[in-house]
Amino acid sequence: MSASGRIRIIGGQLRNSRLNVPELPGLRPTPERVRETLFNWLAPVIDGARVLDLCAGTGALGIEALSRGAGATQFVESHALAARALKDNLARLKVSTADVAASPAQVWLGNTGTPFDLVFLDPPFADNLWAGLACTLEQGGWLAPSAWIYVESPRQQPLDLPDNWVIHREGVAGDVQFALYRRTDAKPLAATDPSL
């Protein structure tokens, strides 16, 4: 995080807007360079997308998505101070197509799911929530049939993700690995023909 406690939206209608960021242990905003790469990948599919920013933290990913044309974003953040700061930033930026739930991700996902087109899965690294949240997203009706899922995790951390999440693009920045997955319902072909 920058020393000023502010981070910048880097593209779209809210470009160069600043988000106020509270000083909280474990709060780790996605770096600008990674966000730029991710949203270059998402450019063909972001317009009108229904987005879930799970373990939202600063909300930078979800707000960046809205800035670049997403239809609506649901933010879920367990830390009350971070959730309050996120609500304040959205109000200051006059964003009306967003909702903030101050709740632990697993608790919020215990509700009835409505499918999202794009999910940001970037939980606090120390909590090791990737597998549990991914399983709940997949089984709880939270993902559209061809949803995109962005996952950020420590470099070389093994992740146990659903088999039908297929890596589309991936990268590394310092001690962080990041990947964009595409959900598929297709079952793999049986390799009965040696030529397959």
PDB file of C-alpha atoms in Angstrom:
ATOM      1  CA  MET A   1       0.000   0.000   0.000  1.00  0.00           C
ATOM      2  CA  SER A   2       1.191   3.530  -0.693  1.00  0.00           C
ATOM      3  CA  ALA A   3       2.441   5.570   2.251  1.00  0.00           C
ATOM      4  CA  SER A   4      -0.454   7.994   1.805  1.00  0.00           C
ATOM      5  CA  GLY A   5      -3.040   5.261   2.400  1.00  0.00           C
ATOM      6  CA  ARG A   6      -4.562   5.881  -1.035  1.00  0.00           C
ATOM      7  CA  ILE A   7      -4.620   3.805  -4.194  1.00  0.00           C
ATOM      8  CA  ARG A   8      -5.546   4.818  -7.734  1.00  0.00           C
ATOM      9  CA  ILE A   9      -8.140   3.492 -10.169  1.00  0.00           C
ATOM     10  CA  ILE A  10      -6.185   3.070 -13.392  1.00  0.00           C
ATOM     11  CA  GLY A  11      -8.747   2.835 -16.201  1.00  0.00           C
ATOM     12  CA  GLY A  12     -12.257   3.607 -17.385  1.00  0.00           C
ATOM     13  CA  GLN A  13     -14.715   6.280 -16.258  1.00  0.00           C
ATOM     14  CA  LEU A  14     -13.214   6.562 -12.766  1.00  0.00           C
ATOM     15  CA  ARG A  15      -9.628   6.657 -14.020  1.00  0.00           C
ATOM     16  CA  ASN A  16      -7.226   8.442 -11.636  1.00  0.00           C
ATOM     17  CA  SER A  17      -9.803   8.466  -8.820  1.00  0.00           C
ATOM     18  CA  ARG A  18      -8.192   7.775  -5.445  1.00  0.00           C
ATOM     19  CA  LEU A  19      -9.470   5.299  -2.885  1.00  0.00           C
ATOM     20  CA  ASN A  20      -8.862   6.006   0.792  1.00  0.00           C
ATOM     21  CA  VAL A  21      -7.395   2.882   2.382  1.00  0.00           C
ATOM     22  CA  PRO A  22      -7.427   2.219   6.139  1.00  0.00           C
ATOM     23  CA  GLU A  23      -4.251   0.962   7.803  1.00  0.00           C
ATOM     24  CA  LEU A  24      -5.208  -2.614   8.654  1.00  0.00           C
ATOM     25  CA  PRO A  25      -2.986  -5.668   9.223  1.00  0.00           C
ATOM     26  CA  GLY A  26      -3.083  -8.052   6.281  1.00  0.00           C
ATOM     27  CA  LEU A  27      -4.766  -5.575   3.919  1.00  0.00           C
ATOM     28  CA  ARG A  28      -2.898  -6.045   0.647  1.00  0.00           C
ATOM     29  CA  PRO A  29      -4.242  -4.085  -2.332  1.00  0.00           C
ATOM     30  CA  THR A  30      -3.582  -5.666  -5.728  1.00  0.00           C
ATOM     31  CA  PRO A  31      -0.688  -3.678  -7.276  1.00  0.00           C
ATOM     32  CA  GLU A  32      -1.435  -1.349 -10.197  1.00  0.00           C
ATOM     33  CA  ARG A  33       0.674  -3.370 -12.628  1.00  0.00           C
ATOM     34  CA  VAL A  34      -1.239  -6.567 -11.818  1.00  0.00           C
ATOM     35  CA  ARG A  35      -4.602  -4.789 -12.091  1.00  0.00           C
ATOM     36  CA  GLU A  36      -3.594  -3.356 -15.472  1.00  0.00           C
ATOM     37  CA  THR A  37      -2.636  -6.825 -16.733  1.00  0.00           C
ATOM     38  CA  LEU A  38      -5.819  -8.406 -15.380  1.00  0.00           C
ATOM     39  CA  PHE A  39      -8.137  -5.842 -16.917  1.00  0.00           C
ATOM     40  CA  ASN A  40      -6.361  -6.097 -20.270  1.00  0.00           C
ATOM     41  CA  TRP A  41      -7.243  -9.798 -20.130  1.00  0.00           C
ATOM     42  CA  LEU A  42     -10.844  -9.005 -19.145  1.00  0.00           C
ATOM     43  CA  ALA A  43     -11.408  -6.201 -21.669  1.00  0.00           C
ATOM     44  CA  PRO A  44     -13.470  -8.355 -24.096  1.00  0.00           C
ATOM     45  CA  VAL A  45     -15.850  -9.610 -21.370  1.00  0.00           C
ATOM     46  CA  ILE A  46     -16.136  -6.869 -18.732  1.00  0.00           C
ATOM     47  CA  ASP A  47     -18.897  -4.800 -20.331  1.00  0.00           C
ATOM     48  CA  GLY A  48     -22.165  -5.358 -18.459  1.00  0.00           C
ATOM     49  CA  ALA A  49     -20.704  -8.168 -16.338  1.00  0.00           C
ATOM     50  CA  ARG A  50     -22.214  -9.023 -12.956  1.00  0.00           C
ATOM     51  CA  VAL A  51     -19.215  -9.036 -10.583  1.00  0.00           C
ATOM     52  CA  LEU A  52     -18.540 -10.484  -7.123  1.00  0.00           C
ATOM     53  CA  ASP A  53     -15.551  -9.035  -5.254  1.00  0.00           C
ATOM     54  CA  LEU A  54     -15.165 -11.602  -2.472  1.00  0.00           C
ATOM     55  CA  CYS A  55     -12.833 -10.702   0.438  1.00  0.00           C
ATOM     56  CA  ALA A  56     -12.904  -7.257  -1.164  1.00  0.00           C
ATOM     57  CA  GLY A  57     -10.455  -5.437   1.126  1.00  0.00           C
ATOM     58  CA  THR A  58     -10.027  -2.016  -0.493  1.00  0.00           C
ATOM     59  CA  GLY A  59     -12.508  -2.914  -3.238  1.00  0.00           C
ATOM     60  CA  ALA A  60      -9.976  -1.824  -5.871  1.00  0.00           C
ATOM     61  CA  LEU A  61     -10.706  -4.803  -8.148  1.00  0.00           C
ATOM     62  CA  GLY A  62     -14.476  -4.414  -8.036  1.00  0.00           C
ATOM     63  CA  ILE A  63     -14.336  -0.637  -8.451  1.00  0.00           C
ATOM     64  CA  GLU A  64     -11.900  -0.999 -11.339  1.00  0.00           C
ATOM     65  CA  ALA A  65     -14.392  -3.401 -12.952  1.00  0.00           C
ATOM     66  CA  LEU A  66     -17.223  -0.878 -12.536  1.00  0.00           C
ATOM     67  CA  SER A  67     -15.031   1.886 -13.916  1.00  0.00           C
ATOM     68  CA  ARG A  68     -14.403  -0.217 -17.022  1.00  0.00           C
ATOM     69  CA  GLY A  69     -18.045  -1.030 -17.747  1.00  0.00           C
ATOM     70  CA  ALA A  70     -19.184  -3.857 -15.459  1.00  0.00           C
ATOM     71  CA  GLY A  71     -22.941  -3.787 -14.875  1.00  0.00           C
ATOM     72  CA  ALA A  72     -22.874  -4.168 -11.092  1.00  0.00           C
ATOM     73  CA  THR A  73     -20.531  -5.302  -8.326  1.00  0.00           C
ATOM     74  CA  GLN A  74     -21.294  -7.053  -5.056  1.00  0.00           C
ATOM     75  CA  PHE A  75     -18.530  -6.474  -2.488  1.00  0.00           C
ATOM     76  CA  VAL A  76     -18.102  -8.807   0.493  1.00  0.00           C
ATOM     77  CA  GLU A  77     -15.664  -7.792   3.244  1.00  0.00           C
ATOM     78  CA  SER A  78     -15.450  -9.193   6.769  1.00  0.00           C
ATOM     79  CA  HIS A  79     -13.503  -6.381   8.447  1.00  0.00           C
ATOM     80  CA  ALA A  80     -15.949  -3.679   9.561  1.00  0.00           C
ATOM     81  CA  LEU A  81     -13.470  -0.818   9.116  1.00  0.00           C
ATOM     82  CA  ALA A  82     -12.513  -1.923   5.601  1.00  0.00           C
ATOM     83  CA  ALA A  83     -16.192  -2.359   4.664  1.00  0.00           C
ATOM     84  CA  ARG A  84     -16.974   1.140   5.997  1.00  0.00           C
ATOM     85  CA  ALA A  85     -14.089   2.672   4.023  1.00  0.00           C
ATOM     86  CA  LEU A  86     -15.302   0.865   0.903  1.00  0.00           C
ATOM     87  CA  LYS A  87     -18.845   2.210   1.353  1.00  0.00           C
ATOM     88  CA  ASP A  88     -17.442   5.704   1.873  1.00  0.00           C
ATOM     89  CA  ASN A  89     -15.299   5.476  -1.281  1.00  0.00           C
ATOM     90  CA  LEU A  90     -18.263   4.284  -3.360  1.00  0.00           C
ATOM     91  CA  ALA A  91     -20.438   7.116  -2.038  1.00  0.00           C
ATOM     92  CA  ARG A  92     -17.739   9.722  -2.720  1.00  0.00           C
ATOM     93  CA  LEU A  93     -17.301   8.395  -6.280  1.00  0.00           C
ATOM     94  CA  LYS A  94     -21.112   8.403  -6.740  1.00  0.00           C
ATOM     95  CA  VAL A  95     -21.170   4.705  -7.686  1.00  0.00           C
ATOM     96  CA  SER A  96     -24.759   3.432  -7.490  1.00  0.00           C
ATOM     97  CA  THR A  97     -24.357  -0.012  -9.092  1.00  0.00           C
ATOM     98  CA  ALA A  98     -22.641  -1.603  -6.095  1.00  0.00           C
ATOM     99  CA  ASP A  99     -23.524  -3.138  -2.756  1.00  0.00           C
ATOM    100  CA  VAL A 100     -21.243  -3.817   0.213  1.00  0.00           C
ATOM    101  CA  ALA A 101     -21.898  -6.708   2.601  1.00  0.00           C
ATOM    102  CA  ALA A 102     -19.913  -6.505   5.850  1.00  0.00           C
ATOM    103  CA  SER A 103     -19.663 -10.258   6.385  1.00  0.00           C
ATOM    104  CA  PRO A 104     -17.160 -13.112   6.327  1.00  0.00           C
ATOM    105  CA  ALA A 105     -17.108 -14.558   2.810  1.00  0.00           C
ATOM    106  CA  GLN A 106     -18.164 -18.088   3.827  1.00  0.00           C
ATOM    107  CA  VAL A 107     -21.085 -16.754   5.855  1.00  0.00           C
ATOM    108  CA  TRP A 108     -22.265 -14.572   2.983  1.00  0.00           C
ATOM    109  CA  LEU A 109     -21.939 -17.479   0.542  1.00  0.00           C
ATOM    110  CA  GLY A 110     -24.248 -19.503   2.819  1.00  0.00           C
ATOM    111  CA  ASN A 111     -27.145 -17.547   1.306  1.00  0.00           C
ATOM    112  CA  THR A 112     -28.908 -18.555  -1.888  1.00  0.00           C
ATOM    113  CA  GLY A 113     -26.661 -17.914  -4.863  1.00  0.00           C
ATOM    114  CA  THR A 114     -27.383 -15.806  -7.919  1.00  0.00           C
ATOM    115  CA  PRO A 115     -24.799 -16.477 -10.647  1.00  0.00           C
ATOM    116  CA  PHE A 116     -22.016 -13.987 -11.289  1.00  0.00           C
ATOM    117  CA  ASP A 117     -20.127 -13.541 -14.576  1.00  0.00           C
ATOM    118  CA  LEU A 118     -16.862 -12.581 -12.895  1.00  0.00           C
ATOM    119  CA  VAL A 119     -15.538 -13.322  -9.395  1.00  0.00           C
ATOM    120  CA  PHE A 120     -12.445 -11.889  -7.723  1.00  0.00           C
ATOM    121  CA  LEU A 121     -11.067 -14.418  -5.224  1.00  0.00           C
ATOM    122  CA  ASP A 122      -8.252 -12.741  -3.317  1.00  0.00           C
ATOM    123  CA  PRO A 123      -8.601 -13.698   0.368  1.00  0.00           C
ATOM    124  CA  PRO A 124      -6.124 -12.735   3.112  1.00  0.00           C
ATOM    125  CA  PHE A 125      -3.089 -14.900   2.441  1.00  0.00           C
ATOM    126  CA  ALA A 126      -2.685 -15.958   6.082  1.00  0.00           C
ATOM    127  CA  ASP A 127      -6.206 -17.448   6.229  1.00  0.00           C
ATOM    128  CA  ASN A 128      -5.743 -20.055   3.437  1.00  0.00           C
ATOM    129  CA  LEU A 129      -9.373 -19.784   2.268  1.00  0.00           C
ATOM    130  CA  TRP A 130      -8.959 -20.504  -1.450  1.00  0.00           C
ATOM    131  CA  ALA A 131     -10.122 -24.138  -1.559  1.00  0.00           C
ATOM    132  CA  GLY A 132     -13.105 -23.672   0.746  1.00  0.00           C
ATOM    133  CA  LEU A 133     -14.359 -20.536  -0.979  1.00  0.00           C
ATOM    134  CA  ALA A 134     -13.824 -22.000  -4.448  1.00  0.00           C
ATOM    135  CA  CYS A 135     -15.800 -25.122  -3.524  1.00  0.00           C
ATOM    136  CA  THR A 136     -18.652 -23.037  -2.110  1.00  0.00           C
ATOM    137  CA  LEU A 137     -18.713 -20.790  -5.178  1.00  0.00           C
ATOM    138  CA  GLU A 138     -18.860 -23.827  -7.451  1.00  0.00           C
ATOM    139  CA  GLN A 139     -21.454 -25.799  -5.513  1.00  0.00           C
ATOM    140  CA  GLY A 140     -23.607 -22.922  -4.291  1.00  0.00           C
ATOM    141  CA  GLY A 141     -24.889 -21.629  -7.608  1.00  0.00           C
ATOM    142  CA  TRP A 142     -22.732 -18.492  -7.518  1.00  0.00           C
ATOM    143  CA  LEU A 143     -21.074 -18.934 -10.919  1.00  0.00           C
ATOM    144  CA  ALA A 144     -22.546 -18.420 -14.376  1.00  0.00           C
ATOM    145  CA  PRO A 145     -21.947 -21.386 -16.728  1.00  0.00           C
ATOM    146  CA  SER A 146     -18.918 -19.707 -18.351  1.00  0.00           C
ATOM    147  CA  ALA A 147     -17.900 -17.461 -15.449  1.00  0.00           C
ATOM    148  CA  TRP A 148     -14.437 -15.965 -15.136  1.00  0.00           C
ATOM    149  CA  ILE A 149     -12.644 -16.300 -11.782  1.00  0.00           C
ATOM    150  CA  TYR A 150      -9.567 -14.288 -10.854  1.00  0.00           C
ATOM    151  CA  VAL A 151      -7.408 -15.858  -8.121  1.00  0.00           C
ATOM    152  CA  GLU A 152      -4.529 -14.155  -6.319  1.00  0.00           C
ATOM    153  CA  SER A 153      -2.290 -16.120  -3.949  1.00  0.00           C
ATOM    154  CA  PRO A 154       1.291 -16.375  -2.629  1.00  0.00           C
ATOM    155  CA  ARG A 155       3.848 -17.393  -5.232  1.00  0.00           C
ATOM    156  CA  GLN A 156       4.193 -21.194  -5.498  1.00  0.00           C
ATOM    157  CA  GLN A 157       1.278 -21.784  -3.119  1.00  0.00           C
ATOM    158  CA  PRO A 158      -0.464 -24.991  -4.251  1.00  0.00           C
ATOM    159  CA  LEU A 159      -4.177 -24.345  -4.795  1.00  0.00           C
ATOM    160  CA  ASP A 160      -6.907 -26.973  -4.683  1.00  0.00           C
ATOM    161  CA  LEU A 161      -9.451 -25.499  -7.089  1.00  0.00           C
ATOM    162  CA  PRO A 162     -12.383 -27.145  -8.903  1.00  0.00           C
ATOM    163  CA  ASP A 163     -11.376 -29.286 -11.887  1.00  0.00           C
ATOM    164  CA  ASN A 164     -13.693 -27.379 -14.206  1.00  0.00           C
ATOM    165  CA  TRP A 165     -11.835 -24.090 -13.598  1.00  0.00           C
ATOM    166  CA  VAL A 166      -9.443 -23.876 -16.548  1.00  0.00           C
ATOM    167  CA  ILE A 167      -6.528 -21.431 -16.525  1.00  0.00           C
ATOM    168  CA  HIS A 168      -6.916 -18.773 -19.214  1.00  0.00           C
ATOM    169  CA  ARG A 169      -3.942 -16.556 -18.301  1.00  0.00           C
ATOM    170  CA  GLU A 170      -1.535 -16.389 -15.368  1.00  0.00           C
ATOM    171  CA  GLY A 171       1.363 -14.303 -14.124  1.00  0.00           C
ATOM    172  CA  VAL A 172       3.720 -13.549 -11.230  1.00  0.00           C
ATOM    173  CA  ALA A 173       4.531 -10.241  -9.567  1.00  0.00           C
ATOM    174  CA  GLY A 174       7.094 -10.396  -6.778  1.00  0.00           C
ATOM    175  CA  ASP A 175       5.840 -12.851  -4.145  1.00  0.00           C
ATOM    176  CA  VAL A 176       2.330 -13.031  -5.660  1.00  0.00           C
ATOM    177  CA  GLN A 177       0.940 -15.348  -8.315  1.00  0.00           C
ATOM    178  CA  PHE A 178      -2.253 -14.448 -10.113  1.00  0.00           C
ATOM    179  CA  ALA A 179      -4.423 -16.310 -12.594  1.00  0.00           C
ATOM    180  CA  LEU A 180      -7.629 -15.861 -14.545  1.00  0.00           C
ATOM    181  CA  TYR A 181      -9.723 -19.035 -14.794  1.00  0.00           C
ATOM    182  CA  ARG A 182     -12.669 -19.837 -17.048  1.00  0.00           C
ATOM    183  CA  ARG A 183     -15.380 -22.060 -15.661  1.00  0.00           C
ATOM    184  CA  THR A 184     -16.550 -24.837 -17.935  1.00  0.00           C
ATOM    185  CA  ASP A 185     -19.237 -27.484 -17.590  1.00  0.00           C
ATOM    186  CA  ALA A 186     -17.674 -29.581 -20.318  1.00  0.00           C
ATOM    187  CA  LYS A 187     -16.489 -33.022 -19.215  1.00  0.00           C
ATOM    188  CA  PRO A 188     -13.079 -34.074 -20.595  1.00  0.00           C
ATOM    189  CA  LEU A 189     -13.166 -36.458 -23.536  1.00  0.00           C
ATOM    190  CA  ALA A 190     -12.305 -40.072 -22.775  1.00  0.00           C
ATOM    191  CA  ALA A 191      -8.950 -40.858 -24.360  1.00  0.00           C
ATOM    192  CA  THR A 192     -10.074 -44.007 -26.186  1.00  0.00           C
ATOM    193  CA  ASP A 193      -8.430 -42.996 -29.469  1.00  0.00           C
ATOM    194  CA  PRO A 194      -4.618 -43.032 -29.262  1.00  0.00           C
ATOM    195  CA  SER A 195      -4.551 -40.079 -31.674  1.00  0.00           C
ATOM    196  CA  LEU A 196      -6.364 -37.805 -29.153  1.00  0.00           C
TER     197      LEU A 196
END
